[in-house]
Amino acid sequence: MAFINYYKILGVSKTATEKEIKASYRKLARKYHPDLNPDNKKAELKFKEINEANQVLSDPENRKKYDKYGEDWKRGEESEKAQQQYQSQNRSRQQDFSDREYSDFFESMFGGRASSRQSHYTKFKGQDYHAELHLDLKDAYTTHKQLLTVNNTKIRLTIPAGVENDQVIKIKGKGGEGLNGGPDGDLYIKFIINNQTQFKRDGNNLYSNVNIDLYTSLLGEEIMVDTFNGKVKLKIAPETQNETKVKLKGKGFPVYKKKDAFGDLIITYHIKTPTHLREKEKELFKELQKLG
Amino acid sequence: MENNLIAITTLCSHYEIEFSFIDALRKTGLIQIVIIEQDQFIDQDQISELEKMIRLHNELNVNIEGIDVIFNLLEKEKELREELSALKNRLRLFEED
């Protein structure tokens, strides 16, 4: 357990006045407050640090104790042991946050939440939880149910088809327990879609490349091509040019929360010219060249 | 719809805030108040935003105009984050070649 320099965290000297501590706390809080930094874990941790530092240094009793034992807090811990035991017996049950509100250092010195003048922050919404859910593109193609365990709570989640990479959904009230009767926090799930398929996705549209040989591109033919959910027959027109794009309507990705709506599949033809020509072929191509 | 409405008086006592604060938020257009037979209500969908406004006011000493500026900037930031995410996804189309 490392010693935490609360003065350094608040950027004030050991001789700072209450007013200076308060001003510094306000300034840092305005910078790192979670409401001003949504989805920013670093800011959230920083805010907890400065909050903790403020709870100690803005309370004369806590500050005195911190100054007295300071870096040698272990010795102080011994002498305060009896008092802490009493406090812990009388303290209401602590919340079961995955990210604890206070550092080990703080809890060893002050036994959990400090007696503080900050108690006017009464009802406080519980902590918002953030989780990432990794899906394959194939999973995102169909609506399916998934059982998640977040902080020992099982949540049955229906993931609608068409969910986007980096998309975040909010599950109300599934975050941390509210403080002092405040509402529970929310659970935010961010989807990370891994794509191991031959298809590339842009919104609801899918893209793929199809290689065709020179003769097919010149003379035309029917070929079978892969779509995301099966094969379809495609007629290649004679004299098809390289990089020609064909749109297969409704063969793309499902539209999020829109029943039976799909994007398009855009196929790009790549013409592969023959290699290792035999003498006879070379002669024939030369004749064609003369004709051209 | 009325089931989703919460009386302003209930909110004021629950969050320990003055009615004048709620009224100032309304005048700035930050929240909408529904009046039914002289009683004032707020839709519960607005509660989480209202809580954020109360926290900004109580914990950071931000006044109503400041809250308005913050909400506008946060909205813009959200739009930019969404745009960035969409662009990153589009970029993957070219990166995976």
mmCIF file of C-alpha atoms in Angstrom, chain B:
data_model
loop_
_atom_site.group_PDB
_atom_site.id
_atom_site.type_symbol
_atom_site.label_atom_id
_atom_site.label_comp_id
_atom_site.label_asym_id
_atom_site.label_seq_id
_atom_site.Cartn_x
_atom_site.Cartn_y
_atom_site.Cartn_z
ATOM 1 C CA MET B 1 -48.118 9.819 -19.979
ATOM 2 C CA GLU B 2 -48.976 11.277 -16.563
ATOM 3 C CA ASN B 3 -47.425 8.201 -14.961
ATOM 4 C CA ASN B 4 -44.055 9.422 -16.184
ATOM 5 C CA LEU B 5 -44.389 12.813 -14.545
ATOM 6 C CA ILE B 6 -42.809 13.755 -11.251
ATOM 7 C CA ALA B 7 -44.036 16.712 -9.232
ATOM 8 C CA ILE B 8 -41.560 19.572 -8.943
ATOM 9 C CA THR B 9 -42.305 19.833 -5.207
ATOM 10 C CA THR B 10 -41.275 16.185 -4.781
ATOM 11 C CA LEU B 11 -38.080 16.813 -6.719
ATOM 12 C CA CYS B 12 -37.206 19.892 -4.681
ATOM 13 C CA SER B 13 -37.533 18.019 -1.413
ATOM 14 C CA HIS B 14 -35.774 14.895 -2.716
ATOM 15 C CA TYR B 15 -32.757 16.739 -4.105
ATOM 16 C CA GLU B 16 -32.898 19.516 -1.495
ATOM 17 C CA ILE B 17 -33.004 22.268 -4.078
ATOM 18 C CA GLU B 18 -34.932 25.523 -4.323
ATOM 19 C CA PHE B 19 -37.840 25.854 -6.715
ATOM 20 C CA SER B 20 -36.122 28.970 -8.084
ATOM 21 C CA PHE B 21 -33.293 26.782 -9.379
ATOM 22 C CA ILE B 22 -35.715 24.558 -11.313
ATOM 23 C CA ASP B 23 -37.523 27.611 -12.613
ATOM 24 C CA ALA B 24 -34.257 29.192 -13.768
ATOM 25 C CA LEU B 25 -33.376 25.986 -15.641
ATOM 26 C CA ARG B 26 -36.787 26.126 -17.303
ATOM 27 C CA LYS B 27 -36.364 29.776 -18.305
ATOM 28 C CA THR B 28 -33.000 28.971 -19.891
ATOM 29 C CA GLY B 29 -34.619 26.129 -21.813
ATOM 30 C CA LEU B 30 -32.560 23.441 -20.119
ATOM 31 C CA ILE B 31 -35.607 21.549 -18.852
ATOM 32 C CA GLN B 32 -39.269 21.468 -19.746
ATOM 33 C CA ILE B 33 -42.003 21.687 -17.187
ATOM 34 C CA VAL B 34 -45.515 20.340 -17.664
ATOM 35 C CA ILE B 35 -48.353 22.151 -15.903
ATOM 36 C CA ILE B 36 -51.468 20.181 -15.025
ATOM 37 C CA GLU B 37 -54.178 21.964 -13.055
ATOM 38 C CA GLN B 38 -51.715 24.457 -11.582
ATOM 39 C CA ASP B 39 -49.317 21.722 -10.462
ATOM 40 C CA GLN B 40 -45.914 21.588 -12.110
ATOM 41 C CA PHE B 41 -44.243 18.392 -13.202
ATOM 42 C CA ILE B 42 -41.177 17.181 -14.996
ATOM 43 C CA ASP B 43 -40.984 14.131 -17.234
ATOM 44 C CA GLN B 44 -38.892 11.350 -15.711
ATOM 45 C CA ASP B 45 -36.854 11.120 -18.908
ATOM 46 C CA GLN B 46 -35.317 14.452 -17.950
ATOM 47 C CA ILE B 47 -34.306 13.344 -14.451
ATOM 48 C CA SER B 48 -30.822 12.105 -15.271
ATOM 49 C CA GLU B 49 -30.001 15.370 -17.059
ATOM 50 C CA LEU B 50 -31.503 17.346 -14.182
ATOM 51 C CA GLU B 51 -29.346 15.429 -11.716
ATOM 52 C CA LYS B 52 -26.301 16.322 -13.757
ATOM 53 C CA MET B 53 -27.304 20.000 -13.650
ATOM 54 C CA ILE B 54 -27.778 19.825 -9.877
ATOM 55 C CA ARG B 55 -24.340 18.229 -9.447
ATOM 56 C CA LEU B 56 -22.662 20.838 -11.648
ATOM 57 C CA HIS B 57 -24.368 23.575 -9.645
ATOM 58 C CA ASN B 58 -23.766 22.157 -6.158
ATOM 59 C CA GLU B 59 -20.372 20.574 -6.557
ATOM 60 C CA LEU B 60 -18.685 22.878 -9.036
ATOM 61 C CA ASN B 61 -20.484 26.166 -8.325
ATOM 62 C CA VAL B 62 -21.523 26.441 -11.968
ATOM 63 C CA ASN B 63 -24.317 28.949 -12.534
ATOM 64 C CA ILE B 64 -27.257 28.451 -14.896
ATOM 65 C CA GLU B 65 -25.537 30.130 -17.863
ATOM 66 C CA GLY B 66 -22.481 27.955 -17.266
ATOM 67 C CA ILE B 67 -24.629 24.820 -17.198
ATOM 68 C CA ASP B 68 -26.176 25.880 -20.507
ATOM 69 C CA VAL B 69 -22.722 26.347 -22.069
ATOM 70 C CA ILE B 70 -21.527 22.998 -20.682
ATOM 71 C CA PHE B 71 -24.542 21.119 -22.026
ATOM 72 C CA ASN B 72 -24.116 22.666 -25.467
ATOM 73 C CA LEU B 73 -20.424 21.759 -25.529
ATOM 74 C CA LEU B 74 -21.072 18.236 -24.253
ATOM 75 C CA GLU B 75 -23.650 17.760 -27.000
ATOM 76 C CA LYS B 76 -21.135 18.920 -29.605
ATOM 77 C CA GLU B 77 -18.466 16.680 -28.087
ATOM 78 C CA LYS B 78 -20.854 13.710 -28.272
ATOM 79 C CA GLU B 79 -21.581 14.416 -31.934
ATOM 80 C CA LEU B 80 -17.850 14.651 -32.661
ATOM 81 C CA ARG B 81 -17.136 11.407 -30.832
ATOM 82 C CA GLU B 82 -19.855 9.653 -32.862
ATOM 83 C CA GLU B 83 -18.486 11.123 -36.075
ATOM 84 C CA LEU B 84 -14.965 10.034 -35.130
ATOM 85 C CA SER B 85 -16.182 6.525 -34.424
ATOM 86 C CA ALA B 86 -18.006 6.353 -37.782
ATOM 87 C CA LEU B 87 -14.914 7.652 -39.591
ATOM 88 C CA LYS B 88 -12.687 5.103 -37.811
ATOM 89 C CA ASN B 89 -15.023 2.366 -38.988
ATOM 90 C CA ARG B 90 -14.863 3.688 -42.559
ATOM 91 C CA LEU B 91 -11.080 3.906 -42.371
ATOM 92 C CA ARG B 92 -10.950 0.209 -41.572
ATOM 93 C CA LEU B 93 -12.318 -0.421 -45.076
ATOM 94 C CA PHE B 94 -9.025 0.781 -46.520
ATOM 95 C CA GLU B 95 -6.669 -0.367 -43.764
ATOM 96 C CA GLU B 96 -7.646 -4.019 -44.057
ATOM 97 C CA ASP B 97 -6.565 -4.259 -47.712
#
